[in-house]
XYZ file of C-alpha atoms in Angstrom:
558
model
C 70.004 167.476 96.340
C 73.665 167.346 95.305
C 76.585 169.704 94.859
C 74.861 170.846 91.676
C 72.489 172.761 93.967
C 75.368 174.661 95.557
C 74.468 178.275 96.278
C 77.350 179.737 98.271
C 76.468 183.312 97.338
C 73.417 182.960 99.594
C 75.631 181.934 102.531
C 78.578 184.323 102.242
C 81.268 181.631 102.018
C 83.783 182.019 99.217
C 84.963 178.423 99.028
C 83.871 175.188 100.665
C 85.466 171.757 100.678
C 83.321 168.902 101.978
C 84.878 165.472 102.640
C 83.127 162.364 103.922
C 83.851 160.697 107.248
C 84.793 157.441 105.515
C 87.318 159.173 103.280
C 88.885 161.030 106.214
C 89.270 157.829 108.190
C 90.546 155.786 105.257
C 93.276 158.321 104.595
C 94.129 158.798 108.260
C 94.562 155.036 108.568
C 96.770 155.011 105.498
C 98.788 157.857 106.969
C 99.162 156.142 110.330
C 100.325 152.908 108.712
C 103.455 154.827 107.780
C 104.389 154.679 111.468
C 105.118 157.297 114.088
C 107.978 157.622 116.526
C 107.950 156.303 120.063
C 107.565 158.746 122.956
C 108.375 158.021 126.595
C 106.814 160.279 129.223
C 107.962 160.087 132.828
C 106.719 161.939 135.931
C 108.064 162.000 139.492
C 107.035 163.584 142.780
C 109.227 166.443 143.980
C 110.029 167.201 147.640
C 106.674 169.006 147.945
C 104.818 165.990 146.562
C 104.018 167.810 143.286
C 104.011 165.973 139.975
C 106.827 167.140 137.703
C 108.045 165.757 134.354
C 111.551 164.386 134.128
C 113.858 163.013 131.465
C 113.358 159.284 131.349
C 117.011 158.259 130.930
C 118.041 160.590 133.747
C 115.393 159.112 135.992
C 116.430 155.506 135.276
C 120.005 156.385 136.249
C 118.785 157.947 139.501
C 116.806 154.757 140.297
C 119.892 152.556 140.215
C 119.276 151.784 136.530
C 115.854 150.343 137.238
C 113.713 150.407 134.107
C 110.055 150.720 135.193
C 108.811 149.093 131.979
C 110.748 145.921 132.835
C 109.067 145.473 136.218
C 106.106 143.065 135.803
C 102.608 144.077 136.761
C 101.666 143.244 140.353
C 105.248 143.102 141.617
C 105.294 143.448 145.403
C 105.915 146.885 146.818
C 108.742 145.362 148.850
C 110.566 144.254 145.715
C 113.953 146.058 145.449
C 113.083 147.307 141.960
C 109.883 148.956 143.141
C 111.773 150.314 146.152
C 114.414 151.819 143.827
C 111.724 153.518 141.762
C 109.912 154.808 144.849
C 113.113 156.131 146.406
C 113.688 158.143 143.185
C 110.192 159.652 143.532
C 108.597 157.695 140.683
C 104.952 158.508 139.889
C 104.274 157.006 136.466
C 105.701 156.491 132.985
C 104.078 155.957 129.624
C 105.654 154.553 126.480
C 103.488 155.128 123.410
C 103.628 155.099 119.651
C 100.663 156.656 117.892
C 99.369 154.457 115.116
C 97.078 151.590 114.228
C 97.027 148.751 116.769
C 98.704 145.475 115.896
C 96.652 142.429 115.147
C 93.452 144.262 114.255
C 92.085 144.742 110.764
C 91.351 148.393 109.994
C 87.739 147.486 109.205
C 87.301 146.276 112.813
C 88.609 149.466 114.415
C 86.403 152.303 115.635
C 86.490 155.343 113.348
C 89.320 157.725 114.115
C 86.968 160.618 113.410
C 83.228 160.510 114.083
C 81.407 163.515 112.652
C 78.524 165.104 114.512
C 76.021 166.609 112.051
C 74.817 170.082 112.888
C 77.928 171.115 114.813
C 81.682 171.669 114.685
C 82.532 169.094 117.349
C 83.895 165.732 116.254
C 84.637 162.647 118.315
C 88.265 161.731 117.927
C 89.669 158.363 118.920
C 93.412 158.077 119.295
C 94.922 154.639 118.777
C 98.381 153.273 119.353
C 100.561 150.676 117.749
C 102.304 150.485 121.137
C 101.163 151.597 124.567
C 102.699 150.686 127.942
C 101.682 152.375 131.200
C 103.425 151.976 134.549
C 102.565 153.562 137.897
C 103.150 153.292 141.622
C 99.974 153.762 143.631
C 101.012 154.847 147.095
C 98.749 153.605 149.877
C 98.503 153.908 153.669
C 101.268 152.820 156.042
C 103.891 153.163 153.267
C 102.235 150.490 151.134
C 102.704 150.521 147.367
C 100.918 148.830 144.477
C 102.789 148.375 141.228
C 100.883 148.762 137.948
C 102.322 147.800 134.535
C 99.922 147.170 131.681
C 100.434 147.172 127.920
C 98.212 146.982 124.912
C 98.200 143.447 123.564
C 97.905 142.533 119.864
C 94.297 142.162 118.850
C 92.940 144.131 121.833
C 93.336 147.832 121.053
C 93.093 150.456 123.755
C 91.017 153.478 122.830
C 91.552 157.051 123.887
C 88.552 159.150 122.904
C 87.445 162.709 123.328
C 85.533 165.555 121.772
C 87.431 168.078 119.676
C 85.899 171.509 119.076
C 86.797 172.500 115.515
C 84.843 175.758 115.640
C 87.665 178.207 115.092
C 85.401 181.175 115.809
C 84.681 180.234 119.428
C 86.158 182.525 122.038
C 88.171 179.610 123.383
C 90.011 179.612 120.061
C 90.212 183.351 119.450
C 91.729 183.775 122.920
C 94.678 181.598 121.918
C 98.018 183.236 121.059
C 98.140 184.362 117.418
C 100.948 181.954 116.539
C 98.900 178.996 117.844
C 95.853 180.105 115.841
C 98.003 180.452 112.746
C 99.461 176.954 113.093
C 96.039 175.381 113.553
C 94.465 177.178 110.588
C 97.581 176.699 108.458
C 96.498 179.493 106.116
C 98.702 179.767 103.052
C 100.057 176.222 103.257
C 99.224 174.272 100.090
C 98.582 171.277 102.376
C 96.015 173.050 104.566
C 93.308 170.597 103.432
C 95.451 167.494 103.975
C 94.624 164.702 106.427
C 97.975 165.396 108.045
C 96.934 168.963 108.885
C 93.541 167.755 110.095
C 95.321 165.193 112.266
C 97.448 167.955 113.737
C 94.307 169.924 114.596
C 92.661 166.877 116.167
C 95.677 166.343 118.388
C 96.181 169.974 119.308
C 95.699 170.530 123.013
C 94.217 173.961 122.345
C 91.174 172.339 120.723
C 90.636 169.057 122.543
C 88.177 168.592 125.343
C 88.580 166.047 128.141
C 89.579 162.599 126.917
C 88.578 159.292 128.452
C 91.005 156.396 128.622
C 89.392 153.264 129.956
C 92.508 151.141 130.481
C 94.019 153.099 133.378
C 92.900 152.704 137.020
C 90.556 155.494 138.053
C 91.427 157.881 140.864
C 95.113 157.689 140.044
C 97.701 160.260 139.085
C 98.218 158.508 135.761
C 94.506 158.566 134.955
C 94.304 162.293 135.684
C 97.331 162.900 133.505
C 95.929 160.838 130.619
C 92.617 162.681 130.824
C 93.980 166.207 131.001
C 97.536 166.396 129.735
C 98.539 163.400 127.670
C 97.843 164.835 124.211
C 99.867 167.987 124.730
C 102.718 166.169 126.468
C 102.865 163.415 123.890
C 103.317 165.722 120.929
C 105.822 167.882 122.761
C 107.754 164.690 123.457
C 108.200 163.793 119.817
C 111.754 164.341 118.534
C 112.297 167.787 117.040
C 111.134 167.824 113.441
C 109.248 164.539 113.823
C 105.845 165.799 114.923
C 102.884 164.291 113.127
C 102.876 167.096 110.606
C 106.560 166.641 109.859
C 105.505 164.194 107.179
C 103.357 166.778 105.451
C 105.964 169.507 105.822
C 108.510 167.388 104.011
C 106.263 166.798 101.027
C 107.234 168.569 97.866
C 104.675 169.251 95.216
C 104.830 170.614 91.730
C 101.214 171.671 92.034
C 100.862 175.304 90.944
C 99.478 177.697 93.560
C 95.738 178.236 93.730
C 94.207 181.208 91.982
C 92.466 182.572 95.059
C 94.024 183.192 98.445
C 92.193 181.404 101.264
C 92.507 183.839 104.169
C 90.334 182.252 106.845
C 88.872 178.831 107.587
C 86.474 177.107 109.938
C 84.933 173.641 110.236
C 81.331 172.435 110.341
C 79.347 169.279 109.606
C 75.951 170.125 108.071
C 72.998 167.805 108.467
C 72.604 165.555 105.404
C 69.543 166.394 103.337
C 66.907 163.899 102.238
C 66.207 160.288 103.082
C 68.580 158.566 100.653
C 71.398 158.081 103.134
C 73.764 160.802 101.938
C 76.981 160.696 103.992
C 77.842 163.461 106.426
C 80.755 165.628 105.348
C 83.265 167.664 107.292
C 83.176 171.091 105.675
C 86.124 173.454 105.397
C 84.374 176.826 105.348
C 86.684 179.317 103.652
C 86.924 183.039 103.105
C 89.115 184.386 100.311
C 90.941 187.631 99.678
C 90.502 188.797 103.287
C 86.713 188.712 103.093
C 84.907 188.234 106.398
C 84.160 184.593 107.151
C 80.504 184.018 108.107
C 79.803 182.032 111.251
C 78.583 178.446 111.209
C 74.907 179.450 111.426
C 75.217 180.076 107.682
C 76.586 176.581 107.039
C 73.332 174.637 107.286
C 73.401 174.041 103.560
C 70.203 172.767 101.998
C 72.046 170.342 99.773
C 74.494 167.440 100.046
C 78.019 167.639 98.725
C 77.975 163.912 98.024
C 75.010 161.611 97.484
C 74.940 158.019 98.701
C 75.343 156.759 95.143
C 78.562 158.785 94.726
C 80.285 157.916 98.006
C 82.163 154.924 96.607
C 83.552 156.972 93.723
C 84.434 160.317 95.331
C 85.689 161.557 98.695
C 83.790 164.820 98.550
C 83.324 168.006 96.602
C 84.757 171.512 96.326
C 82.694 174.574 95.465
C 83.636 178.141 94.621
C 81.052 180.882 95.001
C 79.848 182.489 91.776
C 80.766 185.882 93.236
C 84.311 184.817 94.066
C 84.752 183.339 90.591
C 83.416 186.530 88.992
C 85.821 188.700 90.952
C 88.680 186.403 89.993
C 87.778 186.581 86.291
C 87.513 190.348 86.488
C 90.944 190.880 88.023
C 93.107 187.860 87.122
C 96.205 188.892 85.200
C 97.239 187.062 82.077
C 100.826 186.460 81.017
C 100.841 189.783 79.154
C 99.648 191.626 82.254
C 96.132 192.290 80.970
C 92.897 191.503 82.785
C 89.344 191.036 81.627
C 88.594 194.454 83.093
C 91.437 196.098 81.210
C 90.245 194.396 78.007
C 86.775 195.852 78.562
C 88.268 199.283 79.215
C 90.079 199.194 75.866
C 86.674 198.953 74.204
C 85.088 201.787 76.147
C 85.448 204.991 74.123
C 84.773 208.602 75.036
C 83.925 210.566 71.857
C 84.910 214.140 71.147
C 83.402 216.225 68.330
C 84.150 219.679 66.944
C 82.095 221.300 64.177
C 83.481 224.633 62.928
C 81.907 227.164 60.583
C 84.583 228.175 58.061
C 82.531 230.481 55.830
C 82.908 231.212 52.117
C 80.508 231.745 49.219
C 79.670 228.102 49.418
C 79.243 227.567 53.107
C 82.122 225.488 54.357
C 81.988 223.522 57.598
C 84.886 221.636 59.165
C 84.191 218.410 61.065
C 86.708 216.792 63.395
C 86.197 213.898 65.780
C 88.107 211.505 67.957
C 87.623 208.829 70.627
C 89.649 208.187 73.755
C 89.793 204.570 74.876
C 90.355 203.072 78.339
C 87.217 204.499 79.859
C 85.795 202.811 82.967
C 82.767 200.561 82.527
C 80.276 199.725 85.232
C 81.150 196.276 86.554
C 78.289 194.248 87.992
C 78.342 190.896 89.745
C 74.682 189.828 89.601
C 73.329 188.026 92.655
C 71.476 185.431 90.611
C 70.899 184.223 87.096
C 73.223 182.691 84.540
C 75.231 185.907 84.082
C 77.919 186.112 86.780
C 79.853 189.136 85.508
C 78.722 192.093 83.442
C 80.397 195.186 81.982
C 78.422 198.145 80.697
C 79.575 201.477 79.288
C 77.647 204.294 77.625
C 79.413 207.498 76.663
C 76.156 209.347 76.180
C 75.607 211.621 73.186
C 78.518 213.914 72.420
C 77.714 216.586 69.822
C 78.697 219.941 68.359
C 77.211 222.216 65.744
C 78.034 225.292 63.669
C 76.005 228.233 62.460
C 72.962 229.825 63.943
C 71.226 227.129 65.948
C 73.362 224.628 64.101
C 71.913 225.389 60.678
C 75.341 225.082 59.005
C 76.149 221.592 60.291
C 76.025 219.195 63.192
C 77.680 215.981 64.356
C 76.777 213.469 67.105
C 78.813 210.494 68.332
C 77.910 207.890 70.954
C 79.724 204.731 72.052
C 78.372 201.793 74.051
C 80.071 198.581 75.089
C 78.567 195.603 76.886
C 80.152 192.323 77.855
C 78.491 189.500 79.808
C 80.063 186.345 81.225
C 77.480 183.597 81.683
C 77.804 180.015 82.891
C 75.614 176.962 82.642
C 76.316 173.246 82.885
C 79.932 172.901 81.799
C 80.014 175.953 79.558
C 81.126 179.559 79.854
C 79.705 182.021 77.365
C 81.180 185.486 76.819
C 79.136 187.937 74.754
C 80.559 191.354 73.898
C 78.812 194.048 71.897
C 80.340 197.319 70.683
C 78.182 200.004 69.091
C 79.348 203.396 67.808
C 76.552 205.610 66.565
C 77.262 208.618 64.307
C 75.051 211.433 63.035
C 76.372 214.025 60.563
C 74.544 216.871 58.905
C 75.680 219.527 56.459
C 73.160 222.290 56.078
C 69.917 220.309 55.635
C 71.493 217.020 54.518
C 71.790 214.402 57.325
C 73.141 210.882 57.509
C 73.254 208.590 60.571
C 73.637 205.005 61.638
C 75.588 202.545 63.760
C 78.946 202.847 62.046
C 80.132 200.041 64.330
C 77.732 197.346 65.521
C 79.737 194.214 66.196
C 78.930 191.328 68.548
C 81.231 188.453 69.481
C 79.865 185.324 71.173
C 82.475 182.850 72.454
C 81.414 179.582 74.093
C 83.939 177.500 76.057
C 83.547 173.987 77.414
C 85.229 173.637 80.790
C 86.698 170.725 82.684
C 89.377 170.250 85.323
C 92.663 168.358 85.519
C 93.811 166.272 88.489
C 95.565 169.204 90.138
C 92.518 171.437 90.111
C 93.347 173.605 87.106
C 90.417 174.466 84.886
C 90.704 173.263 81.316
C 88.786 175.010 78.583
C 88.196 174.409 74.915
C 86.618 176.844 72.499
C 83.340 175.257 71.464
C 82.172 178.002 69.153
C 82.915 181.578 68.187
C 80.457 183.724 66.324
C 80.877 187.264 65.034
C 77.862 189.258 63.921
C 78.594 192.565 62.186
C 75.583 194.813 61.699
C 77.660 197.935 61.105
C 76.203 200.494 58.728
C 77.608 203.073 56.373
C 75.217 205.984 56.794
C 73.695 206.996 53.495
C 72.467 210.444 52.467
C 69.763 211.204 49.926
C 71.484 210.963 46.542
C 70.059 214.270 45.267
C 70.965 216.144 48.430
C 74.362 214.433 48.611
C 75.176 215.773 45.137
C 75.145 219.225 46.645
C 76.381 218.482 50.168
C 78.848 215.591 49.790
C 77.582 214.211 53.123
C 78.141 210.666 51.885
C 81.910 211.202 51.752
C 81.812 212.526 55.275
C 79.741 209.568 56.477
C 82.134 207.145 54.773
C 85.074 208.758 56.524
C 83.396 208.400 59.920
C 82.494 204.770 59.183
C 86.024 203.818 58.114
C 87.562 205.570 61.085
C 85.201 203.897 63.576
C 85.791 200.466 62.025
C 89.555 200.906 62.350
C 89.144 201.902 65.995
C 87.052 198.800 66.737
C 89.469 196.478 64.939
C 92.311 197.427 67.262
C 90.428 196.556 70.456
C 87.538 194.168 69.829
C 88.562 190.529 69.557
C 87.652 187.046 70.718
C 88.329 186.604 74.425
C 91.391 184.320 74.760
C 90.846 180.957 76.430
C 93.518 181.791 79.021
C 91.050 184.080 80.793
C 89.169 180.918 81.764
C 91.702 178.128 82.022
C 94.237 179.878 84.245
C 92.015 179.254 87.275
C 93.284 176.698 89.844
C 91.186 175.394 92.739
C 92.669 175.610 96.255
C 93.685 172.161 97.476
C 95.406 170.841 94.373
C 98.268 169.353 96.396
C 95.802 167.347 98.512
C 93.001 166.328 96.164
C 92.475 165.056 92.674
C 89.695 166.963 90.954
C 87.182 165.704 88.404
C 83.892 166.601 86.706
C 84.096 170.366 87.068
C 81.013 172.289 86.087
C 78.528 174.848 87.325
C 75.714 174.338 89.781
C 72.164 175.459 89.149
C 73.125 178.629 91.035
C 76.336 179.138 89.024
C 78.892 178.043 91.642
C 81.951 176.331 90.187
C 81.920 172.788 91.613
C 84.084 169.711 91.284
C 84.231 166.248 92.793
C 87.405 165.497 94.737
C 89.317 162.463 95.950
C 92.292 162.444 98.285
C 95.602 162.063 96.521
C 97.930 159.402 97.879
C 99.417 160.132 101.303
C 102.210 157.594 100.895
């Protein structure tokens, strides 16, 4: 079961991006190799013995210029340097640089992100290219123990915890709106980037209690590392240099996506089958302010990536058939038209007037017209190859002259149908316009479909690296079954109905020629997937349930 089984319409999600754990970690490691800035955190005890943060340089000056990081581990509590620090109220200090530890091959490191299938929690392991921790442990009878440990090359310290990425939990919805907005990053072209994910993983509003096994238990420093380090660390980064500063400084020529992602959540579905398909972190998206379903709808019965594809792709993106249909219906072209407005131009409301004039030879006047831009019924079918359908029927419009119409009669009726169907890597658009006319003078009738034209356009679709659909016209076929109504030759000699029928036929044909045309390829190829500034897209096509799907790989984060 692969992405070609995608059936988002059955789940209510508009758009889903699924990326594998290996791809997330590979790109996070690449990102972290770029290096982060050093942060020094320092805490002291105030006069009430409460822990309070302090500026590190200010503290060093108050401790007679004693640098706690320069005092070796195990230094006696009677040492003047330790005494200087204690007299200034020193509690602990941490010097850290987030990044990949020195002296360890990336392949030997624990995963930064460990997905947990069937839930929104992930295990997140922070790692540091530099980490030094110092602390005074105050004991009885004014005794002090000095602690100073640092991460050594080849022996990385790990700092792990669970992060709840369910953005529909009350713990998240209770957060201030500006915090929610920054975490979701709605509207940012980089919302799917590893940098944004890294920001979310490190956000104190989402993290649960961390464990840090290199710090003595039952100490002030250990409590701080467990409860407050993440938040304090990121607040301590220089202004403009937070982890996401890198992403914010990126510039991209990628055009904006065609649909507006308006809400997002995270979930890791259980892999399906016994072939070892990798777990994927899913970005569950709502578009155009639609309501986002909860994660109980995200237990997809298919895999976004199969085991055989994991070495070639980082994941997959899928757009619901319904969301695609609504986009095609309303997307504006460069001339301002939409597929709906095109359909409306081919929906005609007839008007007919038949007037008895009189005379020795009975004379009847026929006049007719059609008003375009009527409103068709637009249907987005729930299943089947047709994803969008337009249907219009004017109904019979008629008039007559004379007693019970014995002098003459005229009927007009217009119908227009257009269906957009998808299968494999093809989009087929079939449009059919029929104008039926009936004319009678005295007892001489003529009728027929004066317009009966069908266009069938088939496009082959693909996708470029930036997520824009490409389309090529594979075939275009026009079938014209229009008729010129014919009257009985003998009767027509007396009634001249044939001339009248010809006039109606020519008029109807001219009407159709002004509105009915091949659908331009731009209606298809203007679509752009969300995430084009983060991913490279390939192999776009349609699933068995008509979702638009594409494989994705992370673009370079260098």
